mmCIF file of C-alpha atoms and ligand atoms in Angstrom:
data_model
loop_
_atom_site.group_PDB
_atom_site.id
_atom_site.type_symbol
_atom_site.label_atom_id
_atom_site.label_comp_id
_atom_site.label_asym_id
_atom_site.label_seq_id
_atom_site.Cartn_x
_atom_site.Cartn_y
_atom_site.Cartn_z
ATOM 1 C CA MET A 1 0.000 0.000 0.000
ATOM 2 C CA LYS A 2 1.132 3.515 -0.805
ATOM 3 C CA ILE A 3 0.476 6.741 1.075
ATOM 4 C CA HIS A 4 0.854 10.402 0.182
ATOM 5 C CA GLU A 5 3.993 12.417 0.764
ATOM 6 C CA TYR A 6 2.355 14.596 3.441
ATOM 7 C CA GLN A 7 1.263 11.483 5.355
ATOM 8 C CA GLY A 8 4.722 9.990 5.035
ATOM 9 C CA LYS A 9 6.319 13.171 6.339
ATOM 10 C CA GLN A 10 3.997 13.222 9.352
ATOM 11 C CA LEU A 11 5.037 9.667 10.141
ATOM 12 C CA LEU A 12 8.715 10.484 9.645
ATOM 13 C CA LYS A 13 8.373 13.434 11.991
ATOM 14 C CA ASP A 14 7.109 11.054 14.691
ATOM 15 C CA TYR A 15 10.383 9.177 14.216
ATOM 16 C CA ARG A 16 12.562 12.250 14.650
ATOM 17 C CA VAL A 17 13.261 12.705 10.946
ATOM 18 C CA ALA A 18 13.544 16.403 10.099
ATOM 19 C CA VAL A 19 10.945 17.543 7.543
ATOM 20 C CA PRO A 20 9.844 21.038 6.446
ATOM 21 C CA ARG A 21 6.821 22.558 8.201
ATOM 22 C CA GLY A 22 3.687 22.070 6.158
ATOM 23 C CA SER A 23 0.106 20.907 5.935
ATOM 24 C CA VAL A 24 -2.350 19.370 3.532
ATOM 25 C CA ALA A 25 -4.910 21.419 1.574
ATOM 26 C CA PHE A 26 -7.920 20.329 -0.477
ATOM 27 C CA THR A 27 -8.959 23.750 -1.830
ATOM 28 C CA PRO A 28 -7.162 26.944 -2.929
ATOM 29 C CA GLU A 29 -8.570 28.724 0.171
ATOM 30 C CA GLU A 30 -7.169 26.070 2.482
ATOM 31 C CA ALA A 31 -3.875 26.314 0.636
ATOM 32 C CA GLY A 32 -3.687 30.080 1.195
ATOM 33 C CA GLU A 33 -4.600 29.683 4.861
ATOM 34 C CA ALA A 34 -2.027 26.947 5.330
ATOM 35 C CA ALA A 35 0.647 29.230 3.864
ATOM 36 C CA ALA A 36 -0.395 32.166 6.069
ATOM 37 C CA ALA A 37 -0.173 29.903 9.123
ATOM 38 C CA ILE A 38 3.329 28.776 8.123
ATOM 39 C CA GLY A 39 4.541 32.336 7.509
ATOM 40 C CA SER A 40 7.666 32.169 5.359
ATOM 41 C CA SER A 41 9.392 34.052 2.532
ATOM 42 C CA ALA A 42 9.021 31.032 0.231
ATOM 43 C CA TYR A 43 6.446 28.274 -0.072
ATOM 44 C CA VAL A 44 6.280 25.026 -1.984
ATOM 45 C CA VAL A 45 2.979 23.803 -3.388
ATOM 46 C CA LYS A 46 3.196 20.080 -4.072
ATOM 47 C CA ALA A 47 0.688 17.871 -5.874
ATOM 48 C CA GLN A 48 -0.146 14.824 -3.778
ATOM 49 C CA ILE A 49 -0.515 11.778 -5.988
ATOM 50 C CA HIS A 50 0.762 8.252 -5.488
ATOM 51 C CA ALA A 51 3.560 8.673 -8.015
ATOM 52 C CA GLY A 52 6.960 10.292 -8.249
ATOM 53 C CA GLY A 53 8.375 12.451 -11.020
ATOM 54 C CA ARG A 54 6.054 15.319 -10.058
ATOM 55 C CA GLY A 55 8.826 17.914 -10.200
ATOM 56 C CA LYS A 56 9.514 17.322 -13.884
ATOM 57 C CA ALA A 57 5.783 17.220 -14.680
ATOM 58 C CA GLY A 58 5.036 20.636 -13.137
ATOM 59 C CA GLY A 59 3.535 19.246 -9.933
ATOM 60 C CA VAL A 60 5.895 21.118 -7.567
ATOM 61 C CA LYS A 61 5.778 24.925 -7.486
ATOM 62 C CA VAL A 62 7.933 27.293 -5.483
ATOM 63 C CA VAL A 63 6.196 30.641 -4.781
ATOM 64 C CA HIS A 64 6.584 33.612 -2.427
ATOM 65 C CA SER A 65 3.281 34.639 -0.840
ATOM 66 C CA PRO A 66 0.058 33.036 0.433
ATOM 67 C CA GLU A 67 -1.763 34.657 -2.531
ATOM 68 C CA GLN A 68 0.611 32.969 -4.952
ATOM 69 C CA VAL A 69 0.091 29.725 -3.040
ATOM 70 C CA SER A 70 -3.685 29.905 -3.666
ATOM 71 C CA GLU A 71 -3.045 30.703 -7.323
ATOM 72 C CA ALA A 72 -0.727 27.736 -7.712
ATOM 73 C CA ALA A 73 -3.294 25.596 -5.885
ATOM 74 C CA THR A 74 -6.050 26.692 -8.289
ATOM 75 C CA GLU A 75 -3.844 25.677 -11.155
ATOM 76 C CA LEU A 76 -2.882 22.290 -9.721
ATOM 77 C CA LEU A 77 -6.122 21.043 -8.137
ATOM 78 C CA GLY A 78 -8.141 19.024 -10.626
ATOM 79 C CA LYS A 79 -5.246 18.848 -13.040
ATOM 80 C CA VAL A 80 -4.270 15.451 -14.415
ATOM 81 C CA LEU A 81 -0.543 15.030 -13.900
ATOM 82 C CA VAL A 82 1.307 12.709 -16.230
ATOM 83 C CA THR A 83 4.691 11.688 -14.845
ATOM 84 C CA HIS A 84 7.024 8.854 -15.793
ATOM 85 C CA GLN A 85 5.436 6.855 -12.975
ATOM 86 C CA THR A 86 1.710 7.446 -13.595
ATOM 87 C CA GLY A 87 1.281 5.778 -16.966
ATOM 88 C CA ARG A 88 -0.207 7.606 -19.941
ATOM 89 C CA GLU A 89 -3.570 8.299 -18.342
ATOM 90 C CA GLY A 90 -1.962 10.281 -15.493
ATOM 91 C CA LYS A 91 -3.435 10.980 -12.055
ATOM 92 C CA GLU A 92 -5.825 13.691 -10.975
ATOM 93 C CA VAL A 93 -4.548 16.029 -8.255
ATOM 94 C CA ARG A 94 -7.050 16.265 -5.370
ATOM 95 C CA ARG A 95 -4.786 17.183 -2.475
ATOM 96 C CA LEU A 96 -1.825 19.481 -2.056
ATOM 97 C CA LEU A 97 0.982 19.747 0.442
ATOM 98 C CA ILE A 98 1.776 23.354 1.336
ATOM 99 C CA GLU A 99 5.241 23.679 2.817
ATOM 100 C CA GLU A 100 7.713 26.292 3.900
ATOM 101 C CA GLY A 101 10.258 26.602 1.101
ATOM 102 C CA SER A 102 13.794 25.396 1.775
ATOM 103 C CA ALA A 103 16.908 27.070 0.396
ATOM 104 C CA ILE A 104 18.790 24.087 -0.977
ATOM 105 C CA ASP A 105 22.556 23.887 -0.784
ATOM 106 C CA LYS A 106 22.914 20.254 -1.884
ATOM 107 C CA GLU A 107 20.571 17.361 -2.792
ATOM 108 C CA TYR A 108 21.292 13.751 -1.786
ATOM 109 C CA TYR A 109 19.437 10.474 -2.165
ATOM 110 C CA LEU A 110 18.542 8.137 0.725
ATOM 111 C CA GLY A 111 16.444 4.999 0.567
ATOM 112 C CA ILE A 112 15.750 1.687 2.257
ATOM 113 C CA VAL A 113 14.631 -1.405 0.371
ATOM 114 C CA LEU A 114 14.696 -5.139 0.791
ATOM 115 C CA ASP A 115 17.504 -6.623 -1.286
ATOM 116 C CA ARG A 116 15.882 -9.866 -2.343
ATOM 117 C CA LYS A 117 19.131 -11.361 -3.644
ATOM 118 C CA ILE A 118 20.628 -11.433 -0.163
ATOM 119 C CA SER A 119 17.341 -11.355 1.793
ATOM 120 C CA ARG A 120 18.465 -8.313 3.753
ATOM 121 C CA VAL A 121 17.183 -4.818 4.296
ATOM 122 C CA THR A 122 19.611 -2.400 2.663
ATOM 123 C CA MET A 123 20.111 1.312 3.043
ATOM 124 C CA ILE A 124 21.100 3.062 -0.170
ATOM 125 C CA ALA A 125 22.500 6.572 -0.489
ATOM 126 C CA SER A 126 23.957 8.822 -3.147
ATOM 127 C CA SER A 127 25.614 12.195 -3.419
ATOM 128 C CA GLU A 128 23.610 12.714 -6.619
ATOM 129 C CA GLY A 129 20.069 13.079 -5.286
ATOM 130 C CA GLY A 130 17.159 14.880 -6.896
ATOM 131 C CA MET A 131 15.219 14.408 -10.045
ATOM 132 C CA GLU A 132 17.893 12.572 -12.052
ATOM 133 C CA ILE A 133 18.404 9.597 -9.731
ATOM 134 C CA GLU A 134 17.330 7.103 -12.430
ATOM 135 C CA GLU A 135 20.127 8.377 -14.696
ATOM 136 C CA VAL A 136 22.651 8.100 -11.868
ATOM 137 C CA ALA A 137 21.642 4.480 -11.296
ATOM 138 C CA ALA A 138 21.923 3.712 -15.009
ATOM 139 C CA ASN A 139 25.079 5.642 -15.930
ATOM 140 C CA THR A 140 27.172 6.071 -12.792
ATOM 141 C CA PRO A 141 26.135 3.277 -10.430
ATOM 142 C CA GLU A 142 29.388 3.727 -8.485
ATOM 143 C CA LYS A 143 27.881 6.924 -7.101
ATOM 144 C CA ILE A 144 25.327 4.843 -5.232
ATOM 145 C CA VAL A 145 26.558 3.393 -1.938
ATOM 146 C CA ARG A 146 24.868 0.851 0.284
ATOM 147 C CA GLU A 147 24.904 -0.721 3.717
ATOM 148 C CA THR A 148 23.441 -4.160 4.307
ATOM 149 C CA ILE A 149 21.587 -4.268 7.612
ATOM 150 C CA ASP A 150 21.775 -7.206 9.988
ATOM 151 C CA PRO A 151 18.185 -7.824 11.144
ATOM 152 C CA LEU A 152 19.272 -8.727 14.680
ATOM 153 C CA ILE A 153 21.452 -5.665 15.168
ATOM 154 C CA GLY A 154 19.519 -3.167 13.060
ATOM 155 C CA LEU A 155 21.171 -0.210 11.365
ATOM 156 C CA ALA A 156 24.303 0.373 13.399
ATOM 157 C CA PRO A 157 25.277 4.026 13.954
ATOM 158 C CA PHE A 158 28.715 3.371 12.427
ATOM 159 C CA GLN A 159 27.004 2.206 9.221
ATOM 160 C CA ALA A 160 24.940 5.385 9.088
ATOM 161 C CA ARG A 161 28.095 7.468 9.629
ATOM 162 C CA ARG A 162 29.919 5.528 6.923
ATOM 163 C CA LEU A 163 27.081 6.229 4.465
ATOM 164 C CA ALA A 164 26.914 9.905 5.419
ATOM 165 C CA PHE A 165 30.643 10.364 4.834
ATOM 166 C CA ALA A 166 30.541 8.299 1.620
ATOM 167 C CA ILE A 167 28.000 10.637 0.018
ATOM 168 C CA GLY A 168 29.923 13.721 1.089
ATOM 169 C CA ILE A 169 27.788 15.134 3.875
ATOM 170 C CA PRO A 170 29.990 17.768 5.560
ATOM 171 C CA GLY A 171 31.612 16.462 8.760
ATOM 172 C CA ASP A 172 29.792 18.834 11.089
ATOM 173 C CA LYS A 173 26.404 17.772 9.609
ATOM 174 C CA VAL A 174 27.000 14.025 9.819
ATOM 175 C CA ASN A 175 25.323 13.657 13.219
ATOM 176 C CA GLN A 176 22.108 15.176 11.862
ATOM 177 C CA ALA A 177 22.195 12.747 8.942
ATOM 178 C CA VAL A 178 22.841 9.779 11.242
ATOM 179 C CA LYS A 179 19.874 10.670 13.440
ATOM 180 C CA LEU A 180 17.681 10.927 10.348
ATOM 181 C CA MET A 181 18.910 7.601 8.941
ATOM 182 C CA LEU A 182 18.285 5.788 12.240
ATOM 183 C CA GLY A 183 14.763 7.237 12.367
ATOM 184 C CA LEU A 184 14.103 6.186 8.790
ATOM 185 C CA TYR A 185 15.268 2.649 9.518
ATOM 186 C CA GLN A 186 13.105 2.463 12.638
ATOM 187 C CA VAL A 187 9.962 3.502 10.760
ATOM 188 C CA PHE A 188 10.772 1.032 7.976
ATOM 189 C CA VAL A 189 10.951 -1.884 10.415
ATOM 190 C CA GLU A 190 8.205 -0.912 12.845
ATOM 191 C CA LYS A 191 5.651 -0.144 10.145
ATOM 192 C CA ASP A 192 6.491 -3.041 7.824
ATOM 193 C CA CYS A 193 7.550 -0.855 4.908
ATOM 194 C CA THR A 194 8.640 -2.265 1.576
ATOM 195 C CA ILE A 195 10.218 1.040 0.533
ATOM 196 C CA ALA A 196 11.213 4.138 2.472
ATOM 197 C CA GLU A 197 12.769 6.700 0.176
ATOM 198 C CA ILE A 198 13.843 10.286 0.645
ATOM 199 C CA ASN A 199 14.735 11.955 -2.599
ATOM 200 C CA PRO A 200 15.967 14.549 -2.242
ATOM 201 C CA LEU A 201 17.481 14.561 1.191
ATOM 202 C CA VAL A 202 18.869 18.088 1.378
ATOM 203 C CA LEU A 203 21.427 20.186 3.129
ATOM 204 C CA THR A 204 19.840 23.620 3.435
ATOM 205 C CA LYS A 205 21.723 26.895 3.261
ATOM 206 C CA GLU A 206 21.057 27.197 7.021
ATOM 207 C CA GLY A 207 23.006 23.970 7.543
ATOM 208 C CA LYS A 208 20.061 21.657 8.261
ATOM 209 C CA ILE A 209 19.710 18.103 6.927
ATOM 210 C CA VAL A 210 16.050 17.747 5.920
ATOM 211 C CA ALA A 211 13.836 15.174 4.151
ATOM 212 C CA LEU A 212 12.370 17.223 1.299
ATOM 213 C CA ASP A 213 10.374 14.340 -0.175
ATOM 214 C CA ALA A 214 9.061 11.120 1.360
ATOM 215 C CA LYS A 215 7.917 7.924 -0.239
ATOM 216 C CA LEU A 216 6.742 5.151 2.069
ATOM 217 C CA ASN A 217 5.212 1.929 0.767
ATOM 218 C CA PHE A 218 3.871 -0.776 3.068
ATOM 219 C CA ASP A 219 3.657 -4.524 2.896
ATOM 220 C CA ASP A 220 -0.046 -5.331 2.455
ATOM 221 C CA ASN A 221 0.440 -8.542 4.409
ATOM 222 C CA GLY A 222 1.528 -6.534 7.455
ATOM 223 C CA LEU A 223 -1.351 -4.056 7.378
ATOM 224 C CA PHE A 224 -3.538 -6.067 9.737
ATOM 225 C CA ARG A 225 -1.275 -4.947 12.566
ATOM 226 C CA HIS A 226 -1.063 -1.298 11.485
ATOM 227 C CA LYS A 227 -4.559 0.173 11.738
ATOM 228 C CA ASP A 228 -3.013 3.663 11.797
ATOM 229 C CA ILE A 229 -1.487 3.073 8.371
ATOM 230 C CA LEU A 230 -4.687 1.564 6.933
ATOM 231 C CA GLU A 231 -6.474 4.793 7.839
ATOM 232 C CA LEU A 232 -4.152 6.675 5.494
ATOM 233 C CA ARG A 233 -5.488 4.764 2.503
ATOM 234 C CA ASP A 234 -6.690 6.990 -0.357
ATOM 235 C CA PRO A 235 -9.152 5.005 -2.496
ATOM 236 C CA ASN A 236 -8.911 7.601 -5.283
ATOM 237 C CA GLU A 237 -5.343 6.519 -5.862
ATOM 238 C CA GLU A 238 -6.003 2.812 -6.003
ATOM 239 C CA ASP A 239 -7.328 0.496 -8.657
ATOM 240 C CA GLN A 240 -11.079 0.268 -7.929
ATOM 241 C CA LYS A 241 -11.095 -3.356 -9.022
ATOM 242 C CA GLU A 242 -8.357 -4.227 -6.537
ATOM 243 C CA ILE A 243 -10.320 -2.555 -3.718
ATOM 244 C CA GLU A 244 -13.445 -4.480 -4.695
ATOM 245 C CA ALA A 245 -11.394 -7.697 -4.807
ATOM 246 C CA SER A 246 -9.976 -7.149 -1.333
ATOM 247 C CA LYS A 247 -13.549 -6.862 0.043
ATOM 248 C CA TYR A 248 -14.176 -10.428 -1.083
ATOM 249 C CA GLY A 249 -10.750 -11.705 -0.047
ATOM 250 C CA LEU A 250 -9.776 -12.334 -3.664
ATOM 251 C CA ASN A 251 -6.171 -12.110 -4.768
ATOM 252 C CA TYR A 252 -6.576 -9.846 -7.787
ATOM 253 C CA ILE A 253 -3.960 -7.772 -9.555
ATOM 254 C CA ALA A 254 -4.844 -5.729 -12.631
ATOM 255 C CA LEU A 255 -2.446 -6.087 -15.575
ATOM 256 C CA ASP A 256 -2.197 -4.485 -19.014
ATOM 257 C CA GLY A 257 -3.434 -7.261 -21.306
ATOM 258 C CA ASN A 258 -6.825 -8.239 -22.727
ATOM 259 C CA ILE A 259 -7.371 -11.822 -21.556
ATOM 260 C CA GLY A 260 -9.173 -12.002 -18.216
ATOM 261 C CA CYS A 261 -8.190 -14.980 -16.074
ATOM 262 C CA MET A 262 -10.039 -16.730 -13.285
ATOM 263 C CA VAL A 263 -7.992 -19.436 -11.642
ATOM 264 C CA ASN A 264 -7.852 -21.224 -8.296
ATOM 265 C CA GLY A 265 -4.503 -21.307 -6.556
ATOM 266 C CA ALA A 266 -1.715 -18.776 -6.927
ATOM 267 C CA GLY A 267 0.626 -21.282 -8.562
ATOM 268 C CA LEU A 268 -1.916 -22.309 -11.169
ATOM 269 C CA ALA A 269 -2.756 -18.636 -11.755
ATOM 270 C CA MET A 270 0.913 -17.889 -12.458
ATOM 271 C CA ALA A 271 1.207 -20.912 -14.723
ATOM 272 C CA THR A 272 -1.940 -19.802 -16.570
ATOM 273 C CA MET A 273 -0.491 -16.355 -17.175
ATOM 274 C CA ASP A 274 2.724 -17.937 -18.415
ATOM 275 C CA ILE A 275 0.960 -20.213 -20.852
ATOM 276 C CA ILE A 276 -1.173 -17.356 -22.210
ATOM 277 C CA LYS A 277 2.083 -15.496 -22.868
ATOM 278 C CA ALA A 278 3.580 -18.594 -24.461
ATOM 279 C CA TYR A 279 0.684 -18.476 -26.936
ATOM 280 C CA HIS A 280 1.419 -14.786 -27.571
ATOM 281 C CA GLY A 281 -1.532 -13.500 -25.564
ATOM 282 C CA GLU A 282 -1.505 -10.913 -22.750
ATOM 283 C CA PRO A 283 -3.273 -11.532 -19.435
ATOM 284 C CA ALA A 284 -5.525 -8.710 -18.193
ATOM 285 C CA ASN A 285 -5.188 -9.753 -14.581
ATOM 286 C CA PHE A 286 -3.892 -12.174 -12.034
ATOM 287 C CA LEU A 287 -6.801 -13.669 -10.119
ATOM 288 C CA ASP A 288 -6.701 -16.429 -7.571
ATOM 289 C CA VAL A 289 -10.162 -17.200 -6.187
ATOM 290 C CA GLY A 290 -8.559 -19.347 -3.507
ATOM 291 C CA GLY A 291 -9.396 -22.755 -2.148
ATOM 292 C CA GLY A 292 -12.854 -22.941 -0.592
ATOM 293 C CA ALA A 293 -14.482 -20.025 -2.429
ATOM 294 C CA SER A 294 -18.272 -19.665 -2.198
ATOM 295 C CA LYS A 295 -20.553 -19.088 -5.165
ATOM 296 C CA GLU A 296 -20.780 -15.399 -4.136
ATOM 297 C CA LYS A 297 -17.018 -15.058 -4.160
ATOM 298 C CA VAL A 298 -16.716 -16.659 -7.585
ATOM 299 C CA GLU A 299 -19.512 -14.420 -8.834
ATOM 300 C CA ALA A 300 -17.715 -11.332 -7.506
ATOM 301 C CA ALA A 301 -14.519 -12.507 -9.151
ATOM 302 C CA PHE A 302 -16.166 -13.001 -12.502
ATOM 303 C CA ARG A 303 -17.910 -9.633 -12.273
ATOM 304 C CA LEU A 304 -14.541 -8.015 -11.608
ATOM 305 C CA ILE A 305 -13.111 -9.511 -14.779
ATOM 306 C CA LEU A 306 -16.140 -8.448 -16.814
ATOM 307 C CA SER A 307 -15.947 -4.896 -15.472
ATOM 308 C CA ASP A 308 -12.490 -4.393 -16.953
ATOM 309 C CA PRO A 309 -13.057 -2.615 -20.301
ATOM 310 C CA HIS A 310 -9.781 -4.006 -21.665
ATOM 311 C CA VAL A 311 -10.969 -7.600 -21.397
ATOM 312 C CA GLU A 312 -11.662 -9.106 -24.828
ATOM 313 C CA GLY A 313 -11.791 -12.718 -23.757
ATOM 314 C CA ILE A 314 -11.858 -14.779 -20.571
ATOM 315 C CA LEU A 315 -10.067 -17.930 -19.585
ATOM 316 C CA VAL A 316 -11.349 -19.880 -16.601
ATOM 317 C CA ASN A 317 -8.858 -22.471 -15.463
ATOM 318 C CA ILE A 318 -9.940 -24.469 -12.444
ATOM 319 C CA PHE A 319 -8.410 -27.543 -10.956
ATOM 320 C CA GLY A 320 -11.013 -28.470 -8.389
ATOM 321 C CA GLY A 321 -9.681 -30.014 -5.212
ATOM 322 C CA ILE A 322 -11.154 -28.320 -2.199
ATOM 323 C CA MET A 323 -12.752 -25.942 -4.698
ATOM 324 C CA LYS A 324 -15.695 -27.624 -6.354
ATOM 325 C CA CYS A 325 -16.273 -27.255 -10.087
ATOM 326 C CA ASP A 326 -20.054 -26.872 -9.663
ATOM 327 C CA VAL A 327 -19.567 -23.873 -7.337
ATOM 328 C CA ILE A 328 -17.347 -22.259 -9.953
ATOM 329 C CA ALA A 329 -19.931 -22.906 -12.655
ATOM 330 C CA GLU A 330 -22.737 -21.460 -10.541
ATOM 331 C CA GLY A 331 -20.703 -18.334 -9.811
ATOM 332 C CA ILE A 332 -19.991 -17.789 -13.494
ATOM 333 C CA VAL A 333 -23.631 -18.251 -14.460
ATOM 334 C CA ALA A 334 -24.837 -15.907 -11.703
ATOM 335 C CA ALA A 335 -22.391 -13.174 -12.719
ATOM 336 C CA THR A 336 -23.251 -13.360 -16.419
ATOM 337 C CA LYS A 337 -26.994 -13.329 -15.645
ATOM 338 C CA SER A 338 -26.791 -9.842 -14.198
ATOM 339 C CA ILE A 339 -24.325 -8.269 -16.659
ATOM 340 C CA GLY A 340 -24.311 -10.533 -19.695
ATOM 341 C CA LEU A 341 -21.308 -11.914 -21.515
ATOM 342 C CA ASN A 342 -20.181 -10.432 -24.799
ATOM 343 C CA VAL A 343 -16.639 -11.728 -25.015
ATOM 344 C CA PRO A 344 -15.436 -15.256 -25.757
ATOM 345 C CA LEU A 345 -15.153 -17.534 -22.733
ATOM 346 C CA VAL A 346 -12.923 -20.589 -22.599
ATOM 347 C CA VAL A 347 -13.353 -22.900 -19.641
ATOM 348 C CA ARG A 348 -11.087 -25.660 -18.497
ATOM 349 C CA LEU A 349 -12.485 -27.534 -15.529
ATOM 350 C CA GLU A 350 -10.931 -30.542 -13.831
ATOM 351 C CA GLY A 351 -11.392 -32.281 -10.511
ATOM 352 C CA THR A 352 -14.115 -32.453 -7.860
ATOM 353 C CA ASN A 353 -17.668 -32.404 -9.286
ATOM 354 C CA VAL A 354 -16.393 -31.698 -12.790
ATOM 355 C CA ALA A 355 -19.311 -33.422 -14.526
ATOM 356 C CA LEU A 356 -21.844 -31.419 -12.541
ATOM 357 C CA GLY A 357 -19.942 -28.192 -13.226
ATOM 358 C CA LYS A 358 -19.911 -28.825 -16.962
ATOM 359 C CA GLU A 359 -23.604 -29.663 -16.874
ATOM 360 C CA ILE A 360 -24.456 -26.364 -15.148
ATOM 361 C CA LEU A 361 -22.489 -24.399 -17.738
ATOM 362 C CA LYS A 362 -24.121 -26.296 -20.584
ATOM 363 C CA ARG A 363 -27.636 -25.705 -19.248
ATOM 364 C CA SER A 364 -26.930 -21.986 -18.839
ATOM 365 C CA GLY A 365 -26.935 -21.526 -22.596
ATOM 366 C CA LEU A 366 -23.789 -19.404 -22.419
ATOM 367 C CA ALA A 367 -21.480 -19.580 -25.441
ATOM 368 C CA ILE A 368 -18.589 -21.385 -23.827
ATOM 369 C CA SER A 369 -15.650 -23.042 -25.517
ATOM 370 C CA PRO A 370 -14.604 -26.000 -23.396
ATOM 371 C CA ALA A 371 -10.919 -26.904 -23.251
ATOM 372 C CA GLY A 372 -9.286 -30.187 -22.355
ATOM 373 C CA ASN A 373 -5.993 -29.041 -20.913
ATOM 374 C CA MET A 374 -4.061 -25.856 -20.242
ATOM 375 C CA ALA A 375 -2.316 -25.627 -23.604
ATOM 376 C CA ASP A 376 -5.599 -26.221 -25.392
ATOM 377 C CA ALA A 377 -7.297 -23.561 -23.249
ATOM 378 C CA ALA A 378 -4.597 -20.942 -23.809
ATOM 379 C CA GLY A 379 -4.423 -21.623 -27.548
ATOM 380 C CA LYS A 380 -8.202 -21.342 -27.869
ATOM 381 C CA ILE A 381 -8.645 -18.091 -25.971
ATOM 382 C CA VAL A 382 -5.733 -16.402 -27.764
ATOM 383 C CA SER A 383 -7.079 -17.312 -31.181
ATOM 384 C CA LEU A 384 -10.657 -16.328 -30.254
ATOM 385 C CA VAL A 385 -9.483 -12.925 -29.026
ATOM 386 C CA ASP A 386 -7.352 -12.465 -32.154
ATOM 387 C CA GLN A 387 -10.380 -13.218 -34.348
ATOM 388 C CA THR A 388 -12.512 -10.686 -32.500
ATOM 389 C CA ALA A 389 -9.766 -8.060 -32.712
ATOM 390 C CA GLY A 390 -9.355 -8.811 -36.448
ATOM 391 C CA GLY A 391 -13.098 -8.373 -36.925
ATOM 392 C CA VAL A 392 -13.034 -4.975 -35.283
ATOM 393 C CA ALA A 393 -10.029 -3.839 -37.320
ATOM 394 C CA GLN A 394 -11.808 -4.568 -40.605
HETATM 395 P P1 GDP B 401 9.147 14.324 -7.176
HETATM 396 O O1 GDP B 401 9.648 14.968 -8.421
HETATM 397 O O2 GDP B 401 7.776 13.767 -7.353
HETATM 398 O O3 GDP B 401 10.107 13.324 -6.624
HETATM 399 O O4 GDP B 401 8.959 15.504 -6.086
HETATM 400 P P2 GDP B 401 10.017 16.120 -5.041
HETATM 401 O O5 GDP B 401 9.326 16.294 -3.750
HETATM 402 O O6 GDP B 401 11.271 15.330 -4.995
HETATM 403 O O7 GDP B 401 10.297 17.546 -5.629
HETATM 404 C C1 GDP B 401 10.938 17.723 -6.872
HETATM 405 C C2 GDP B 401 12.002 18.786 -6.802
HETATM 406 O O8 GDP B 401 11.442 20.016 -6.394
HETATM 407 C C3 GDP B 401 13.103 18.500 -5.785
HETATM 408 O O9 GDP B 401 14.095 17.664 -6.310
HETATM 409 C C4 GDP B 401 13.630 19.892 -5.504
HETATM 410 O O10 GDP B 401 14.635 20.223 -6.448
HETATM 411 C C5 GDP B 401 12.410 20.787 -5.753
HETATM 412 N N1 GDP B 401 11.926 21.249 -4.449
HETATM 413 C C6 GDP B 401 11.097 20.613 -3.606
HETATM 414 N N2 GDP B 401 10.932 21.309 -2.465
HETATM 415 C C7 GDP B 401 11.697 22.412 -2.580
HETATM 416 C C8 GDP B 401 11.992 23.546 -1.725
HETATM 417 O O11 GDP B 401 11.506 23.645 -0.604
HETATM 418 N N3 GDP B 401 12.830 24.482 -2.216
HETATM 419 C C9 GDP B 401 13.393 24.392 -3.449
HETATM 420 N N4 GDP B 401 14.192 25.360 -3.852
HETATM 421 N N5 GDP B 401 13.166 23.361 -4.270
HETATM 422 C C10 GDP B 401 12.329 22.387 -3.850
HETATM 423 MN MN1 MN B 402 11.342 13.177 -5.068
#
């Protein structure tokens, strides 16, 4: 789960990480008031969307009076920002962070991630922070330094000092940086983060080390023990289908393709996506309905797939063990009854109550192409979707 920058900064502040003074605003009036309350010679108006790259896309504005803050807010609110992280459709700006402006002397990069290769949390830092960090990683990776963190010891102060010196933080500012790094590590561990990134970390002209940006992502599997984090959820920023799926306890992830998949078991779901790709198709989603799904759950799952406008064909691949094939069939029929079915549907059913399941589908009168095995199923749905697409193109 992702949160907004202003929420991340509030959390960081609780962990003794220095951040600029600021507050959230939903309207130009609130923005002006927030600026007046801060009282500074410079303000930053920052679009709050769950994506980075806002600076380059015009989503961060530095201005000099509360009036200019409201003007910038009028311009930004409601605007659709397209950054290199939003995808082509962009994201609508509905909230702003109004902050006191910082006079920047130097920008650094600081982040914490899990290094999956060595199964260790790693702190990463660079002297070349700011908006070009992707280029630094690609062209001058030696300018990125790292410290692997022992989970039993945690980030040791000497490691933080070593990083601070390695990225060229002036000697008399190193203690500030160390305090900030230790706070960042603590929030990462205590809140089950998957990413904690500060880019840029800055040295201000007044000699302060400050987190000027904050990106915190959280492990969804840890959210049950962080009610405070769950409250920060912004549904506007999330895929509506994924929210709907989580209500029913379905493991659903939206993807870019056009073949909707309904599968039981995460392993089979992965294998199904692979085989669709092997037949030169593109899955529209990952969907695992799980083991003992009810008819209602299957129905919700199928409705989710049908509600995706990119779906041009559906592949149902069920190996019934605990999951019964007749329950799957009933769920499919119930979902199509309320919204209809106007894309090809290939069904491969095997296992418990398979005969009954097939019978239910047959009696429903739905146009279903049955498939004998996975390869057959994938081949069929890819060619059916291709035919439909060809028909449209003519
Ligand atoms: P991102 O582009 O989405 O990562 O947004 P950031 O929060 O990192 O802001 C982008 C850039 O805006 C930063 O790299 C800074 O150069 C600039 N910026 C942000 N806040 C301030 C500020 O208080 N003063 C100045 N001068 N520049 C700022
Ligand atoms: Mn940034």
